[in-house]
Coordinates of C-alpha atoms and ligand atoms in Angstrom, one line a residue:
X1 CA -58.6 43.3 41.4
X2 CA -57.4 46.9 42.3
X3 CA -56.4 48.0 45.6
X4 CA -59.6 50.4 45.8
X5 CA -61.5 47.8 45.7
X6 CA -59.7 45.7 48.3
X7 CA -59.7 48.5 50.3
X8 CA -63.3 49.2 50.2
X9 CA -63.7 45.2 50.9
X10 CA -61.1 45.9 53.7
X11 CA -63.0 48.3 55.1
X12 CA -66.0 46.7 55.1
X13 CA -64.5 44.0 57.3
X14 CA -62.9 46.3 59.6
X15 CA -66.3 47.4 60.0
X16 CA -67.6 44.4 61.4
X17 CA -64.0 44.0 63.1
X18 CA -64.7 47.1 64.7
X19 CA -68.1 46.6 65.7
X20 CA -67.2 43.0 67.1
X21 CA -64.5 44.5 69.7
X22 CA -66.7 48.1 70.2
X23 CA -67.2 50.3 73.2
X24 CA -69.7 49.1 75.9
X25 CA -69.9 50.4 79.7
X26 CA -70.5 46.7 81.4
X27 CA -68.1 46.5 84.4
X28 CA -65.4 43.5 84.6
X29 CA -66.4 41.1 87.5
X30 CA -64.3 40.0 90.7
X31 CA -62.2 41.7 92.7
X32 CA -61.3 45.8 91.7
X33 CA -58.7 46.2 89.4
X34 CA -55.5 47.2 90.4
X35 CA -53.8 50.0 87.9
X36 CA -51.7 49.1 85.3
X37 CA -48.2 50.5 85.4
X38 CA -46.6 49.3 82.9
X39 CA -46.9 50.1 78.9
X40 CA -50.0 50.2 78.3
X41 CA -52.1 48.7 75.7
X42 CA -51.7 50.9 72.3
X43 CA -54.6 52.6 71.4
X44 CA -55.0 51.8 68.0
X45 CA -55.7 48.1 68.8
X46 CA -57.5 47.6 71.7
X47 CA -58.2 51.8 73.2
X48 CA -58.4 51.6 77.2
X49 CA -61.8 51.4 78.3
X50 CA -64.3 48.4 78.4
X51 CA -64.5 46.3 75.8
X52 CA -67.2 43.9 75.1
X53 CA -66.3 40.4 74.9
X54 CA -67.1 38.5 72.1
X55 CA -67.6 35.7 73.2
X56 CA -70.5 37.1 75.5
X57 CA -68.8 36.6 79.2
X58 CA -67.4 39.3 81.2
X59 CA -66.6 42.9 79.4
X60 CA -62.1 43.5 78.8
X61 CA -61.2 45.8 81.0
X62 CA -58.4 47.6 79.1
X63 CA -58.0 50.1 81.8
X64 CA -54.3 52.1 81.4
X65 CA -55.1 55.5 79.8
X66 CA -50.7 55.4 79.3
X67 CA -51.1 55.7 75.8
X68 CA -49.2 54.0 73.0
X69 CA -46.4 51.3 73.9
X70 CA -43.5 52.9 72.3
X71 CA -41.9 51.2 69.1
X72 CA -39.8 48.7 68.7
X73 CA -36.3 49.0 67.0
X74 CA -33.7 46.0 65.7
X75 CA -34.0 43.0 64.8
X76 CA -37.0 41.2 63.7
X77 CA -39.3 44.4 63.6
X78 CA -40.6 46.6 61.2
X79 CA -43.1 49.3 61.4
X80 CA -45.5 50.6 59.0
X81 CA -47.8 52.2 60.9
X82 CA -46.8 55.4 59.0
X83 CA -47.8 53.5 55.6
X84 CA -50.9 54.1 53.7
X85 CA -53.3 51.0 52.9
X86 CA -52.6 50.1 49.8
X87 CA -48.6 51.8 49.6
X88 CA -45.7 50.3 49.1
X89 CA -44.3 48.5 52.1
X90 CA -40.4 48.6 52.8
X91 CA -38.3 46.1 52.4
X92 CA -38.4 43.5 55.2
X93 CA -35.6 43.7 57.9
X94 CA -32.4 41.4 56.9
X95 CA -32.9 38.9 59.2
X96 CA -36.3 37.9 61.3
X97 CA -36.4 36.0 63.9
X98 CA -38.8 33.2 64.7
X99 CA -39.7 29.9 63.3
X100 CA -40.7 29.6 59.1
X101 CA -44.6 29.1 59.1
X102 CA -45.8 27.4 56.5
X103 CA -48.0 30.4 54.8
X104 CA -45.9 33.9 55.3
X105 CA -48.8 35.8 57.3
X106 CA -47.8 39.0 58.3
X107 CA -48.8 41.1 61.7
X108 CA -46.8 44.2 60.7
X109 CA -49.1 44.6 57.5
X110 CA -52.7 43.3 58.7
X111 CA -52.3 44.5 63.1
X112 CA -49.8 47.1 62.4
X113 CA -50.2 48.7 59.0
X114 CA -53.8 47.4 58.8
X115 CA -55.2 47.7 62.6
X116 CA -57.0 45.3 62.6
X117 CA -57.6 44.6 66.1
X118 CA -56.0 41.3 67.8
X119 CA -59.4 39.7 68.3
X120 CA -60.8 40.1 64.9
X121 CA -58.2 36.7 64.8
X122 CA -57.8 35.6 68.2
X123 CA -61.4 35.9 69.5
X124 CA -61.6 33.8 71.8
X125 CA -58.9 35.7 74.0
X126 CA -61.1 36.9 76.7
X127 CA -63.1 33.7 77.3
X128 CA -60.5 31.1 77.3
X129 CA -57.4 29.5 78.5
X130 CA -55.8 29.2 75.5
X131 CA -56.2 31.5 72.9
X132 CA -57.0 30.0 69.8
X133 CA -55.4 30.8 66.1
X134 CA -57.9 32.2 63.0
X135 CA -59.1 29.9 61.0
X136 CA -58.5 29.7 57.4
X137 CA -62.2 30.9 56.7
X138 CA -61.8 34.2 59.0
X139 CA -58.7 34.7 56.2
X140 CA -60.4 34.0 53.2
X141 CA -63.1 36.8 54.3
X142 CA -60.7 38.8 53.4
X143 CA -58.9 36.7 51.4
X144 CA -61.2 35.6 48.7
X145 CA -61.4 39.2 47.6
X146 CA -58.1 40.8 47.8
X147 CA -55.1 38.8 46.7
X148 CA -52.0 41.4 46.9
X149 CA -51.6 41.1 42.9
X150 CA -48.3 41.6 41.4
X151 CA -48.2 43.7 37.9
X152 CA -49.2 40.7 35.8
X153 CA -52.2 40.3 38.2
X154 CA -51.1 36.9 40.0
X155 CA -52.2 36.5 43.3
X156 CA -49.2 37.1 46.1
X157 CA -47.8 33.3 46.4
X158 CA -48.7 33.2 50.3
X159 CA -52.1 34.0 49.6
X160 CA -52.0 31.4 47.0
X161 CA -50.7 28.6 49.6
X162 CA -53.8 30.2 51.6
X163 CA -56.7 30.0 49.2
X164 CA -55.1 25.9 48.4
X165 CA -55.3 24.9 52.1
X166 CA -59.4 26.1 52.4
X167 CA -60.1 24.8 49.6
X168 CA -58.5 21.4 50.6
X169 CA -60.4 22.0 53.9
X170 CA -57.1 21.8 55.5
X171 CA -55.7 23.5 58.8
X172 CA -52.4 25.6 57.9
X173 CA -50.2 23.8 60.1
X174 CA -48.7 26.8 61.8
X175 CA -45.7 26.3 64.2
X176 CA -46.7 27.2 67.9
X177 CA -44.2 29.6 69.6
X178 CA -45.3 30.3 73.1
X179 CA -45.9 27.1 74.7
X180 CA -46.5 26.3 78.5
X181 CA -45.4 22.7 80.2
X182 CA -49.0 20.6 80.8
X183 CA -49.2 20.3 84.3
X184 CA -49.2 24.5 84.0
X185 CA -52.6 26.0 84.6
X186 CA -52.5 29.5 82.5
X187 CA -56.0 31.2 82.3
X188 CA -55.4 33.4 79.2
X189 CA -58.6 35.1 79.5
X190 CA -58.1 36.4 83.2
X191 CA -55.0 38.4 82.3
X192 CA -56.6 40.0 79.2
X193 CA -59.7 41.1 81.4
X194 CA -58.0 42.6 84.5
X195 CA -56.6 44.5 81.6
X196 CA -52.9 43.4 80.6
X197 CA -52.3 44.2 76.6
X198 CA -51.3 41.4 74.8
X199 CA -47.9 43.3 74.4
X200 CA -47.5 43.1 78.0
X201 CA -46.4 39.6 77.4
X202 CA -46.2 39.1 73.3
X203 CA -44.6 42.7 73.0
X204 CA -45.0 45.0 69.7
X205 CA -46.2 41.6 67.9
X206 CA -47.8 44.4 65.4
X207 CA -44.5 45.6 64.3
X208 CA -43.0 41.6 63.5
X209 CA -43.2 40.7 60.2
X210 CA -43.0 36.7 61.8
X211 CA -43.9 36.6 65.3
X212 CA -40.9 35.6 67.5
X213 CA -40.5 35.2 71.7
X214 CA -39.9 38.3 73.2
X215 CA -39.2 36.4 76.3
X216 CA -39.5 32.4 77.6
X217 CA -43.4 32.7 78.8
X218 CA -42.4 28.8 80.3
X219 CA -40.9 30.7 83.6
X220 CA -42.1 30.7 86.5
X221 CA -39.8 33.0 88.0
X222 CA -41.8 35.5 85.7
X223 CA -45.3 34.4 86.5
X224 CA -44.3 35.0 90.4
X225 CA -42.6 38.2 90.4
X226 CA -45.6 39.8 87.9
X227 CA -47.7 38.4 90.8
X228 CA -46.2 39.8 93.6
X229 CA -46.1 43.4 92.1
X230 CA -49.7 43.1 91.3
X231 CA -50.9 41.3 94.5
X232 CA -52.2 38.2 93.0
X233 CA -52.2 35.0 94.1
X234 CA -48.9 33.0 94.4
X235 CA -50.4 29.6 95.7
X236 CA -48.4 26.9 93.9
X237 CA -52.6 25.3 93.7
X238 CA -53.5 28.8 91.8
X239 CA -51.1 27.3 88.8
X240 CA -50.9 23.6 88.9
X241 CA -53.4 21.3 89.9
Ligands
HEC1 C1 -55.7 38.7 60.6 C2 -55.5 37.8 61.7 C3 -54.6 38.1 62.9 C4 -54.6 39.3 63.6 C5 -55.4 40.6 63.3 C6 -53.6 39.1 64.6 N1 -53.1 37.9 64.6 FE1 -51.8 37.0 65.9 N2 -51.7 35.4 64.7 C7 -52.4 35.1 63.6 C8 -51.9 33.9 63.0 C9 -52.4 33.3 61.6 C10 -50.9 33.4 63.8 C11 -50.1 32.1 63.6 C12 -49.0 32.3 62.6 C13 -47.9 33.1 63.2 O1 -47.4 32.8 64.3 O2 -47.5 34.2 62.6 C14 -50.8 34.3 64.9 C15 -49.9 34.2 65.9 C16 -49.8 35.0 67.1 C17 -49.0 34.8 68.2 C18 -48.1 33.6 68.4 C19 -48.8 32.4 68.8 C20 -47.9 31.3 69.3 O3 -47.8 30.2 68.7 O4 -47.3 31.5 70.4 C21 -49.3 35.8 69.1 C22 -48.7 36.0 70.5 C23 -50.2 36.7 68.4 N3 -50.5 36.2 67.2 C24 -50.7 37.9 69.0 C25 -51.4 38.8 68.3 C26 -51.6 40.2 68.7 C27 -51.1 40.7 70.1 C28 -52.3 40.8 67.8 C29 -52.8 42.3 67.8 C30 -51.7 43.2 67.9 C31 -52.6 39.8 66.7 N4 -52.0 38.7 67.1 C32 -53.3 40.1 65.6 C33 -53.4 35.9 63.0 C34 -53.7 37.2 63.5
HEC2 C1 -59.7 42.1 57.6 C2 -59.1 41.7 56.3 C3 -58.0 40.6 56.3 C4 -57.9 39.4 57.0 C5 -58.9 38.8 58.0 C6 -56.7 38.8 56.6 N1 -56.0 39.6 55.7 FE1 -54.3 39.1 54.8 N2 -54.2 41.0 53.9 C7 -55.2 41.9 54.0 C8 -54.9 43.1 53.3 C9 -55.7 44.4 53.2 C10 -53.6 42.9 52.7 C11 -52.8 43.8 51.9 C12 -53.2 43.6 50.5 C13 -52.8 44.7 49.5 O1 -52.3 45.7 50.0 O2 -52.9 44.5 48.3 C14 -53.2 41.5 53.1 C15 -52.1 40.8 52.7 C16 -51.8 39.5 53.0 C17 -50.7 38.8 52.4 C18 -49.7 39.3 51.5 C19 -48.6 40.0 52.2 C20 -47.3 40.1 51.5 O3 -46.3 39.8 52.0 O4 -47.3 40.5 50.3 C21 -50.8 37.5 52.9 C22 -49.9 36.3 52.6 C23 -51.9 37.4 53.8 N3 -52.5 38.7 53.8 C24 -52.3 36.3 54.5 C25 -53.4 36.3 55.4 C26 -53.7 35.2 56.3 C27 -53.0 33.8 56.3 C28 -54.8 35.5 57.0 C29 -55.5 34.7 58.1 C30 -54.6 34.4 59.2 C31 -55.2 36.9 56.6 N4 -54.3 37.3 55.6 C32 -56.3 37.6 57.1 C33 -56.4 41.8 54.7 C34 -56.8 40.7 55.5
HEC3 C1 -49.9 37.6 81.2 C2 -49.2 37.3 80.0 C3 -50.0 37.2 78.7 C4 -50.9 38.1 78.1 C5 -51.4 39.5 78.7 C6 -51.3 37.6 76.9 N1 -50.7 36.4 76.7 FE1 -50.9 35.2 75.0 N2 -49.7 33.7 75.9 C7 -49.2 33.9 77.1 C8 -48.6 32.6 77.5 C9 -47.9 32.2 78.9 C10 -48.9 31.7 76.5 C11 -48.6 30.2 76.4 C12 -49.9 29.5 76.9 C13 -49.9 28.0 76.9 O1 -49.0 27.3 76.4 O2 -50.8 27.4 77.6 C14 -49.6 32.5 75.4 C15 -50.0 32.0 74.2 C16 -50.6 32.7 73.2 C17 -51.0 32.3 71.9 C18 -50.8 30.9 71.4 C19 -52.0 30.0 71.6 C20 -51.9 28.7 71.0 O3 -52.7 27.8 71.3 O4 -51.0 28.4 70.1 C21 -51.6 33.3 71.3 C22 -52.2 33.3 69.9 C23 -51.7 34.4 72.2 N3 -51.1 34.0 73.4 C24 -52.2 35.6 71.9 C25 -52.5 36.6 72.8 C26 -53.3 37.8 72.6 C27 -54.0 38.1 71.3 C28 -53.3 38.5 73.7 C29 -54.1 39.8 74.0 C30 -55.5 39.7 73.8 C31 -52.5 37.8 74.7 N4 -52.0 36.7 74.1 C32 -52.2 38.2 76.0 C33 -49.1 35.0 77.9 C34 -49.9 36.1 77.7
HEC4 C1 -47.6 41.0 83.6 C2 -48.2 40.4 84.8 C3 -48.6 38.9 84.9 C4 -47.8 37.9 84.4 C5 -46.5 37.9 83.6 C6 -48.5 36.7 84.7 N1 -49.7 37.0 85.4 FE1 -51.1 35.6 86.1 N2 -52.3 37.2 86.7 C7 -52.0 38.5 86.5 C8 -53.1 39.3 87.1 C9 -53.1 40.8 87.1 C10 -54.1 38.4 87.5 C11 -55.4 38.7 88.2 C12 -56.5 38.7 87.2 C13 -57.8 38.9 88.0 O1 -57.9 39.8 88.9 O2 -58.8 38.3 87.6 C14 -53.5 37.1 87.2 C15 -54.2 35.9 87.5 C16 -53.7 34.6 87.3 C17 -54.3 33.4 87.7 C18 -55.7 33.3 88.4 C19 -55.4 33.4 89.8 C20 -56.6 33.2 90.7 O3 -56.9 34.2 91.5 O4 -57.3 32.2 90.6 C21 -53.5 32.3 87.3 C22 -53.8 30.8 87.5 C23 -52.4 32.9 86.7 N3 -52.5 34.3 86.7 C24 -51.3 32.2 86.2 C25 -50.2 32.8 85.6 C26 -49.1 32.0 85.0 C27 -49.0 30.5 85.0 C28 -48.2 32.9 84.5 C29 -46.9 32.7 83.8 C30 -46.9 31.7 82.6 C31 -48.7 34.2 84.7 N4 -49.9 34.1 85.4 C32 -48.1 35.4 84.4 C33 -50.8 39.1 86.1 C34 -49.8 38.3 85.5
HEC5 C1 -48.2 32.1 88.9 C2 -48.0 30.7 88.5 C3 -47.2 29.8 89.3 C4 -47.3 29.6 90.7 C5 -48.1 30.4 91.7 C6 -46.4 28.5 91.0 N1 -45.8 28.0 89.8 FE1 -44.6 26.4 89.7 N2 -44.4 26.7 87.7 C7 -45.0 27.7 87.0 C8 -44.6 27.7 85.6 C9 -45.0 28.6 84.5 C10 -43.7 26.6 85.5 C11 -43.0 26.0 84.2 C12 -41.7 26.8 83.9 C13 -40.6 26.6 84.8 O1 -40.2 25.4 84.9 O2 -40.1 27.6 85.4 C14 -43.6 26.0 86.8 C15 -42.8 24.9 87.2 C16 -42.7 24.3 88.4 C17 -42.0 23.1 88.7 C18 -41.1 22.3 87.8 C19 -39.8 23.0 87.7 C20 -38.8 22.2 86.9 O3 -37.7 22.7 86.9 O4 -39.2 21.3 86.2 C21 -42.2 22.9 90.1 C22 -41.6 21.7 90.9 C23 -43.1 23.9 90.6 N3 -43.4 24.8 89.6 C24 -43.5 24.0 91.9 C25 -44.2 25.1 92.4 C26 -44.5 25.3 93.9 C27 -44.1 24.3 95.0 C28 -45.3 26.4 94.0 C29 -45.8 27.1 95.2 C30 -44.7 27.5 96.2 C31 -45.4 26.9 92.6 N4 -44.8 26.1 91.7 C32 -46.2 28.0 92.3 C33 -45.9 28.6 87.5 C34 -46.3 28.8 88.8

């Protein structure tokens, strides 16, 4: 398969990618949104504005106008953003940081070099607590087409692992990073509609060639002071009932 077709095929999907996460006018419900004033969320993948939800419910506001978060630099990020679909990609940094996943999925080339917007995977984002992982068959849309052939033609190995677990019908077993105690209530979906990027609290996970903490999300020190600043609620019944 050449890369012109798999971009074609890539483009295609971005197409519907694009049209899944496109601009609408419907206003956010509840109270009125305070501003933003930290980074922003970077334009290219998810542009301020409002944002239909995909799920149906009410419309992400992504409301800072601050333009792009600036890049990352040192260890565990990459960036090739300035890299054509279908060039070469640079070697990877020395070390990374994060856990081994099973199949070597890469944000730097499919939300960074790629844009593909965060909720053409995590799509249930703004309707949900938790946000849930792709499944193997949102991969293989892509997947089943382009394989990131060597010269010889052979399929990248991670791809490989990927095509074996669909058609085993089995979940890649990836290893979770962020994780909150139980008796924590964490409405996922009410921070990404008053507006917050996902880099806010993931940072540039579009620069990491393997996703790693930027921070211990499992603080409650953190929740609290974010809180304050922004006038939310800090009733201890808000998170943990
Ligand atoms: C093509 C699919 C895809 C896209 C696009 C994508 N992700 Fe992911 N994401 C994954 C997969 C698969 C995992 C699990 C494996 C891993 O951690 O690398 C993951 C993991 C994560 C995690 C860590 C989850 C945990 O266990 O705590 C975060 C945070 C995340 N993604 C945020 C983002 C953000 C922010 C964007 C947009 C900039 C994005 N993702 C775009 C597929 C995607
Ligand atoms: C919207 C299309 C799309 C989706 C969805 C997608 N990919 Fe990719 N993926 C690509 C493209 C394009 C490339 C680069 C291929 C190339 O340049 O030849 C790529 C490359 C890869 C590579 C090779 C990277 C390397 O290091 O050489 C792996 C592994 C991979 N994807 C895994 C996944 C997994 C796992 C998922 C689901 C979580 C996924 N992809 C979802 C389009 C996609
Ligand atoms: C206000 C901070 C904040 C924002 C904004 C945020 N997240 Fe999270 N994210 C968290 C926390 C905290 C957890 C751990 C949740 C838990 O364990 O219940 C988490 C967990 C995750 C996970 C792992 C879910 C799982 O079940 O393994 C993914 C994937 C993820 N976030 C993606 C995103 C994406 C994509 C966005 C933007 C659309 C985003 N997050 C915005 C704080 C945030
Ligand atoms: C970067 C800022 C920020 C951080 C960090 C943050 N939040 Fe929030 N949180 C918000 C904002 C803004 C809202 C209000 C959303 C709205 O108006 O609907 C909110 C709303 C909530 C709500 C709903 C409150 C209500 O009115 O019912 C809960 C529960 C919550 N957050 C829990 C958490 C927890 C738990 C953490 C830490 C793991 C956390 N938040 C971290 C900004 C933050
Ligand atoms: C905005 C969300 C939020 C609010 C409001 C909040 N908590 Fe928490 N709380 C957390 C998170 C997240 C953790 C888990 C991480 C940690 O231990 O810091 C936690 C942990 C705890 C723990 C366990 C600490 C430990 O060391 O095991 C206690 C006890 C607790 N909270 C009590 C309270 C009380 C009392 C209030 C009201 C005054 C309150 N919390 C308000 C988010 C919140």
């Amino acid at each position: 398969m050449k890369r012109t077709t798999i971009m074609i095929a890539g483009g295609v999907l971005l197409g519907v990618a694009a049209a899944l996460v496109g601009v609408s006018l419907v206003e956010g419900q509840g109270t009125p949104r305070r501003p933003v004033t930290d980074h922003g969320p970077p334009g290219r993948w998810l542009p301020p504005g409002a944002h239909p939800n995909p799920a149906g419910g009410p419309a992400i506001q992504m409301d800072t106008g601050l333009g792009p978060l600036p890049p990352s630099t040192g260890a565990g990020y990459s960036s090739l953003t300035d890299v054509k679909p279908g060039g070469a990609w640079p070697a990877l940094p020395r070390s990374l940081k994060g856990p081994v996943q099973p199949v070597f999925y890469r944000h730097d080339i499919h939300a960074g070099q790629y844009r593909i917007p965060c909720l053409y995977c995590h799509n249930n984002a703004a309707n949900s607590y938790s946000i849930n992982l792709p499944s193997e068959s949102t991969c293989m849309g892509c997947h089943i087409v382009t394989s990131a052939p060597d010269t010889a033609g052979n399929p990248n190995p991670d791809i490989a692992k990927l095509r074996d677990y669909y058609a085993r019908g089995v979940s890649i077993p990836w290893v979770r990073i962020n994780r909150l105690p139980d008796y924590v209530h964490f409405p996922h979906m009410r921070h990404v509609a008053a507006g917050l990027a996902c880099q806010t609290c993931h940072g540039n996970i579009q620069q990491m060639p393997r996703v790693f903490a930027v921070r211990n999300v499992a603080s409650m020190g953190w929740c609290t002071s974010c809180h304050m600043e922004r006038g939310v609620t800090r009733d201890c019944t808000a998170c943990h009932f």
